[in-house]
mmCIF file of C-alpha atoms in Angstrom:
data_model
loop_
_atom_site.group_PDB
_atom_site.id
_atom_site.type_symbol
_atom_site.label_atom_id
_atom_site.label_comp_id
_atom_site.label_asym_id
_atom_site.label_seq_id
_atom_site.Cartn_x
_atom_site.Cartn_y
_atom_site.Cartn_z
ATOM 1 C CA UNK A 1 -1.457 9.894 153.488
ATOM 2 C CA UNK A 2 -3.760 12.534 154.956
ATOM 3 C CA UNK A 3 -6.456 9.882 155.474
ATOM 4 C CA UNK A 4 -4.037 7.505 157.219
ATOM 5 C CA UNK A 5 -2.712 10.343 159.388
ATOM 6 C CA UNK A 6 -6.238 11.353 160.388
ATOM 7 C CA UNK A 7 -7.118 7.766 161.265
ATOM 8 C CA UNK A 8 -3.997 7.508 163.428
ATOM 9 C CA UNK A 9 -4.837 10.749 165.265
ATOM 10 C CA UNK A 10 -8.396 9.585 165.904
ATOM 11 C CA UNK A 11 -7.101 6.275 167.245
ATOM 12 C CA UNK A 12 -4.699 8.102 169.584
ATOM 13 C CA UNK A 13 -7.492 10.388 170.806
ATOM 14 C CA UNK A 14 -9.715 7.388 171.403
ATOM 15 C CA UNK A 15 -6.948 5.606 173.325
ATOM 16 C CA UNK A 16 -6.317 8.709 175.436
ATOM 17 C CA UNK A 17 -10.032 8.897 176.190
ATOM 18 C CA UNK A 18 -10.032 5.271 177.277
ATOM 19 C CA UNK A 19 -7.084 5.893 179.610
ATOM 20 C CA UNK A 20 -8.788 8.925 181.177
ATOM 21 C CA UNK A 21 -12.058 7.052 181.547
ATOM 22 C CA UNK A 22 -10.258 4.113 183.167
ATOM 23 C CA UNK A 23 -8.538 6.466 185.610
ATOM 24 C CA UNK A 24 -11.879 8.073 186.465
ATOM 25 C CA UNK A 25 -13.348 4.634 187.217
ATOM 26 C CA UNK A 26 -10.493 3.548 189.484
ATOM 27 C CA UNK A 27 -11.454 3.543 193.190
ATOM 28 C CA UNK A 28 -9.468 6.216 194.999
ATOM 29 C CA UNK A 29 -9.737 8.613 197.913
ATOM 30 C CA UNK A 30 -11.127 8.233 201.418
ATOM 31 C CA UNK A 31 -14.014 5.801 201.905
ATOM 32 C CA UNK A 32 -16.089 6.704 204.962
ATOM 33 C CA UNK A 33 -18.058 3.707 206.249
ATOM 34 C CA UNK A 34 -20.345 3.277 209.251
ATOM 35 C CA UNK A 35 -20.862 -0.332 210.414
ATOM 36 C CA UNK A 36 -22.926 -2.186 213.023
ATOM 37 C CA UNK A 37 -20.590 -3.131 215.861
ATOM 38 C CA UNK A 38 -20.708 -6.943 215.845
ATOM 39 C CA UNK A 39 -21.728 -7.577 212.239
ATOM 40 C CA UNK A 40 -19.229 -5.083 210.884
ATOM 41 C CA UNK A 41 -16.324 -6.489 212.853
ATOM 42 C CA UNK A 42 -17.094 -10.111 211.999
ATOM 43 C CA UNK A 43 -18.232 -9.944 208.387
ATOM 44 C CA UNK A 44 -17.374 -6.601 206.749
ATOM 45 C CA UNK A 45 -13.868 -5.773 207.980
ATOM 46 C CA UNK A 46 -12.308 -8.851 206.291
ATOM 47 C CA UNK A 47 -13.791 -7.713 202.967
ATOM 48 C CA UNK A 48 -12.580 -4.157 203.520
ATOM 49 C CA UNK A 49 -9.044 -5.392 204.186
ATOM 50 C CA UNK A 50 -8.980 -7.248 200.862
ATOM 51 C CA UNK A 51 -10.533 -4.270 199.070
ATOM 52 C CA UNK A 52 -7.814 -1.927 200.330
ATOM 53 C CA UNK A 53 -5.125 -4.392 199.292
ATOM 54 C CA UNK A 54 -6.553 -4.455 195.775
ATOM 55 C CA UNK A 55 -6.996 -0.671 195.499
ATOM 56 C CA UNK A 56 -3.974 1.061 197.100
ATOM 57 C CA UNK A 57 -5.288 4.544 196.244
ATOM 58 C CA UNK A 58 -8.203 4.067 198.669
ATOM 59 C CA UNK A 59 -7.998 4.642 202.410
ATOM 60 C CA UNK A 60 -10.862 3.982 204.824
ATOM 61 C CA UNK A 61 -12.344 5.784 207.804
ATOM 62 C CA UNK A 62 -14.536 3.307 209.701
ATOM 63 C CA UNK A 63 -16.950 4.077 212.531
ATOM 64 C CA UNK A 64 -18.922 1.502 214.492
ATOM 65 C CA UNK A 65 -22.421 2.132 215.796
ATOM 66 C CA UNK A 66 -25.673 0.240 216.222
ATOM 67 C CA UNK A 67 -27.580 3.512 215.767
ATOM 68 C CA UNK A 68 -28.649 4.985 212.446
ATOM 69 C CA UNK A 69 -26.279 7.775 211.455
ATOM 70 C CA UNK A 70 -27.241 10.779 209.355
ATOM 71 C CA UNK A 71 -25.109 9.892 206.345
ATOM 72 C CA UNK A 72 -25.685 13.185 204.560
ATOM 73 C CA UNK A 73 -24.983 15.360 207.606
ATOM 74 C CA UNK A 74 -21.959 13.330 208.717
ATOM 75 C CA UNK A 75 -20.442 12.929 205.255
ATOM 76 C CA UNK A 76 -20.571 9.126 205.370
ATOM 77 C CA UNK A 77 -20.282 7.372 202.012
ATOM 78 C CA UNK A 78 -21.811 4.038 202.969
ATOM 79 C CA UNK A 79 -23.323 2.122 205.853
ATOM 80 C CA UNK A 80 -24.319 -1.517 206.232
ATOM 81 C CA UNK A 81 -27.592 -1.977 208.107
ATOM 82 C CA UNK A 82 -30.246 -4.555 208.818
ATOM 83 C CA UNK A 83 -33.310 -3.289 206.991
ATOM 84 C CA UNK A 84 -31.951 0.077 205.906
ATOM 85 C CA UNK A 85 -34.363 2.937 206.593
ATOM 86 C CA UNK A 86 -37.027 5.059 204.931
ATOM 87 C CA UNK A 87 -34.999 8.256 204.458
ATOM 88 C CA UNK A 88 -35.794 9.525 200.950
ATOM 89 C CA UNK A 89 -32.263 10.942 200.687
ATOM 90 C CA UNK A 90 -30.797 7.441 200.830
ATOM 91 C CA UNK A 91 -30.585 4.440 198.516
ATOM 92 C CA UNK A 92 -30.935 0.919 199.916
ATOM 93 C CA UNK A 93 -29.394 -2.108 198.169
ATOM 94 C CA UNK A 94 -30.145 -5.592 199.516
ATOM 95 C CA UNK A 95 -26.993 -7.647 200.116
ATOM 96 C CA UNK A 96 -28.092 -10.757 202.029
ATOM 97 C CA UNK A 97 -31.003 -12.249 204.005
ATOM 98 C CA UNK A 98 -31.088 -12.071 207.774
ATOM 99 C CA UNK A 99 -32.704 -14.203 210.444
ATOM 100 C CA UNK A 100 -32.721 -14.526 214.201
ATOM 101 C CA UNK A 101 -31.725 -17.702 216.024
ATOM 102 C CA UNK A 102 -32.916 -18.629 219.503
ATOM 103 C CA UNK A 103 -30.292 -20.803 221.135
ATOM 104 C CA UNK A 104 -28.640 -21.953 224.355
ATOM 105 C CA UNK A 105 -25.725 -24.075 225.464
ATOM 106 C CA UNK A 106 -26.155 -27.871 225.594
ATOM 107 C CA UNK A 107 -25.631 -27.751 229.375
ATOM 108 C CA UNK A 108 -28.419 -25.221 229.867
ATOM 109 C CA UNK A 109 -30.880 -27.266 227.797
ATOM 110 C CA UNK A 110 -29.934 -30.488 229.589
ATOM 111 C CA UNK A 111 -30.569 -28.786 232.928
ATOM 112 C CA UNK A 112 -33.677 -26.753 232.137
ATOM 113 C CA UNK A 113 -35.268 -28.579 229.213
ATOM 114 C CA UNK A 114 -35.966 -27.531 225.635
ATOM 115 C CA UNK A 115 -38.753 -25.008 224.936
ATOM 116 C CA UNK A 116 -41.208 -26.399 222.390
ATOM 117 C CA UNK A 117 -43.274 -23.239 221.761
ATOM 118 C CA UNK A 118 -42.544 -19.550 222.412
ATOM 119 C CA UNK A 119 -44.884 -19.498 225.428
ATOM 120 C CA UNK A 120 -42.472 -21.919 227.131
ATOM 121 C CA UNK A 121 -39.971 -19.074 227.402
ATOM 122 C CA UNK A 122 -41.887 -17.866 230.464
ATOM 123 C CA UNK A 123 -40.341 -20.791 232.337
ATOM 124 C CA UNK A 124 -36.764 -20.170 231.174
ATOM 125 C CA UNK A 125 -33.868 -17.828 231.840
ATOM 126 C CA UNK A 126 -33.790 -15.472 228.867
ATOM 127 C CA UNK A 127 -30.842 -13.194 228.192
ATOM 128 C CA UNK A 128 -32.107 -9.724 227.333
ATOM 129 C CA UNK A 129 -30.642 -7.304 224.795
ATOM 130 C CA UNK A 130 -31.277 -3.738 225.911
ATOM 131 C CA UNK A 131 -31.378 -0.907 223.365
ATOM 132 C CA UNK A 132 -31.436 2.650 224.706
ATOM 133 C CA UNK A 133 -32.311 1.226 228.094
ATOM 134 C CA UNK A 134 -35.331 -0.698 226.799
ATOM 135 C CA UNK A 135 -35.471 -4.508 226.495
ATOM 136 C CA UNK A 136 -35.846 -5.686 222.892
ATOM 137 C CA UNK A 137 -38.693 -8.228 222.499
ATOM 138 C CA UNK A 138 -38.141 -11.611 220.896
ATOM 139 C CA UNK A 139 -39.681 -12.152 217.455
ATOM 140 C CA UNK A 140 -41.600 -15.229 216.299
ATOM 141 C CA UNK A 141 -44.260 -16.275 213.819
ATOM 142 C CA UNK A 142 -47.103 -18.164 215.500
ATOM 143 C CA UNK A 143 -50.142 -19.374 213.548
ATOM 144 C CA UNK A 144 -48.990 -17.323 210.534
ATOM 145 C CA UNK A 145 -48.922 -14.136 212.606
ATOM 146 C CA UNK A 146 -45.948 -12.083 213.751
ATOM 147 C CA UNK A 147 -45.761 -11.984 217.519
ATOM 148 C CA UNK A 148 -43.382 -10.216 219.860
ATOM 149 C CA UNK A 149 -42.605 -11.794 223.222
ATOM 150 C CA UNK A 150 -41.394 -9.488 226.009
ATOM 151 C CA UNK A 151 -37.877 -10.303 227.177
ATOM 152 C CA UNK A 152 -37.934 -10.509 230.975
ATOM 153 C CA UNK A 153 -34.698 -12.207 231.934
ATOM 154 C CA UNK A 154 -32.572 -11.323 234.952
ATOM 155 C CA UNK A 155 -29.496 -10.493 232.853
ATOM 156 C CA UNK A 156 -29.490 -7.516 230.459
ATOM 157 C CA UNK A 157 -26.807 -6.587 227.948
ATOM 158 C CA UNK A 158 -26.263 -3.652 225.612
ATOM 159 C CA UNK A 159 -23.768 -5.675 223.572
ATOM 160 C CA UNK A 160 -24.830 -8.710 221.541
ATOM 161 C CA UNK A 161 -21.424 -10.387 221.635
ATOM 162 C CA UNK A 162 -21.422 -10.288 225.443
ATOM 163 C CA UNK A 163 -24.962 -11.675 225.390
ATOM 164 C CA UNK A 164 -23.851 -14.535 223.140
ATOM 165 C CA UNK A 165 -20.910 -15.254 225.428
ATOM 166 C CA UNK A 166 -23.282 -15.458 228.405
ATOM 167 C CA UNK A 167 -25.330 -18.035 226.497
ATOM 168 C CA UNK A 168 -22.150 -20.003 225.827
ATOM 169 C CA UNK A 169 -21.509 -19.999 229.578
ATOM 170 C CA UNK A 170 -24.917 -21.585 230.195
ATOM 171 C CA UNK A 171 -26.590 -18.487 231.631
ATOM 172 C CA UNK A 172 -29.763 -18.875 229.573
ATOM 173 C CA UNK A 173 -31.398 -18.661 226.161
ATOM 174 C CA UNK A 174 -30.618 -15.846 223.751
ATOM 175 C CA UNK A 175 -32.108 -14.601 220.498
ATOM 176 C CA UNK A 176 -29.535 -13.025 218.194
ATOM 177 C CA UNK A 177 -28.716 -12.745 214.500
ATOM 178 C CA UNK A 178 -27.493 -15.870 212.743
ATOM 179 C CA UNK A 179 -24.406 -13.874 211.740
ATOM 180 C CA UNK A 180 -23.380 -13.808 215.408
ATOM 181 C CA UNK A 181 -23.793 -17.496 216.323
ATOM 182 C CA UNK A 182 -23.434 -19.424 213.057
ATOM 183 C CA UNK A 183 -19.950 -20.642 213.975
ATOM 184 C CA UNK A 184 -21.024 -21.723 217.474
ATOM 185 C CA UNK A 185 -24.140 -23.514 216.217
ATOM 186 C CA UNK A 186 -22.052 -25.357 213.613
ATOM 187 C CA UNK A 187 -19.602 -26.380 216.355
ATOM 188 C CA UNK A 188 -22.390 -27.535 218.676
ATOM 189 C CA UNK A 189 -21.496 -25.131 221.488
ATOM 190 C CA UNK A 190 -24.875 -23.451 221.008
ATOM 191 C CA UNK A 191 -28.040 -25.369 220.125
ATOM 192 C CA UNK A 192 -30.891 -23.675 218.214
ATOM 193 C CA UNK A 193 -34.467 -24.056 219.456
ATOM 194 C CA UNK A 194 -37.888 -22.876 218.222
ATOM 195 C CA UNK A 195 -36.617 -22.788 214.618
ATOM 196 C CA UNK A 196 -40.057 -23.553 213.202
ATOM 197 C CA UNK A 197 -41.298 -20.279 214.662
ATOM 198 C CA UNK A 198 -38.634 -18.127 212.980
ATOM 199 C CA UNK A 199 -40.122 -15.267 211.012
ATOM 200 C CA UNK A 200 -38.829 -13.355 208.013
ATOM 201 C CA UNK A 201 -36.643 -10.448 209.093
ATOM 202 C CA UNK A 202 -35.562 -7.349 207.126
ATOM 203 C CA UNK A 203 -32.484 -8.095 204.988
ATOM 204 C CA UNK A 204 -28.964 -6.776 205.395
ATOM 205 C CA UNK A 205 -28.487 -3.779 203.114
ATOM 206 C CA UNK A 206 -25.954 -1.305 201.848
ATOM 207 C CA UNK A 207 -27.273 2.222 202.409
ATOM 208 C CA UNK A 208 -25.776 5.319 200.812
ATOM 209 C CA UNK A 209 -26.801 8.889 199.919
ATOM 210 C CA UNK A 210 -28.722 9.408 196.699
ATOM 211 C CA UNK A 211 -26.419 10.588 193.921
ATOM 212 C CA UNK A 212 -26.738 10.580 190.164
ATOM 213 C CA UNK A 213 -23.300 8.985 189.806
ATOM 214 C CA UNK A 214 -22.065 6.624 192.511
ATOM 215 C CA UNK A 215 -18.343 7.105 193.147
ATOM 216 C CA UNK A 216 -16.043 4.256 192.049
ATOM 217 C CA UNK A 217 -14.847 3.683 195.627
ATOM 218 C CA UNK A 218 -18.405 3.121 196.922
ATOM 219 C CA UNK A 219 -19.478 1.162 193.861
ATOM 220 C CA UNK A 220 -16.324 -0.946 194.080
ATOM 221 C CA UNK A 221 -16.735 -1.769 197.761
ATOM 222 C CA UNK A 222 -20.382 -2.765 197.331
ATOM 223 C CA UNK A 223 -19.293 -4.992 194.433
ATOM 224 C CA UNK A 224 -16.609 -6.541 196.663
ATOM 225 C CA UNK A 225 -19.262 -7.436 199.242
ATOM 226 C CA UNK A 226 -21.530 -8.889 196.565
ATOM 227 C CA UNK A 227 -18.667 -10.958 195.152
ATOM 228 C CA UNK A 228 -18.036 -12.387 198.620
ATOM 229 C CA UNK A 229 -21.622 -13.091 199.717
ATOM 230 C CA UNK A 230 -23.375 -13.699 196.375
ATOM 231 C CA UNK A 231 -26.626 -12.551 197.972
ATOM 232 C CA UNK A 232 -26.465 -15.348 200.555
ATOM 233 C CA UNK A 233 -26.081 -15.391 204.324
ATOM 234 C CA UNK A 234 -22.649 -17.023 204.208
ATOM 235 C CA UNK A 235 -22.464 -16.976 208.023
ATOM 236 C CA UNK A 236 -25.355 -19.436 208.400
ATOM 237 C CA UNK A 237 -24.397 -22.677 210.193
ATOM 238 C CA UNK A 238 -23.819 -25.606 207.842
#
């Protein structure tokens, strides 16, 4: 009887330990996330909504910025960035590939012609993305070498969605992330050009502070993204 009683007590202790461990692994608490403005709104917020529905003990504080935040200083749990960064205090986990698409509206290309090589851009209206007041060059691979082409268009934007919308209106060519124009390219309202000169770009990554044990809420949200994307750029035009 003593042996059977001892076995029963051990089983109850083991079961209690499993319950406690399960509770400790359940996502809970406030998840602080910093997201790129356009990419976060289009491709991360839908995943976050589903994540919060699944885990009611989690609430989220979301900030949007196209600048790198100091995650440690600002108490941010997780950010999604293109390329991550080299801060030794942070961990970078690759989530999906990223590429740039040069494109324009069908009307613009019918009127002004299709550029065949990057040098042809000198004869076109190019829509410029301006970061911190400086125009961002366009990236290509020419003769197996990475080359940057200065953006010198007459229209400058500090918002990529507005830049894309200007391209849709026929104002010129733009170069933006595939995540921003995949739907429009698939619909034919934007037409890609110079695809054979696309170069490999830094991937889209989850970035978070270095910790020995990653909290269940951060680990769970990264897993939710991975379950949705499966390491692929699901926003690419098909």
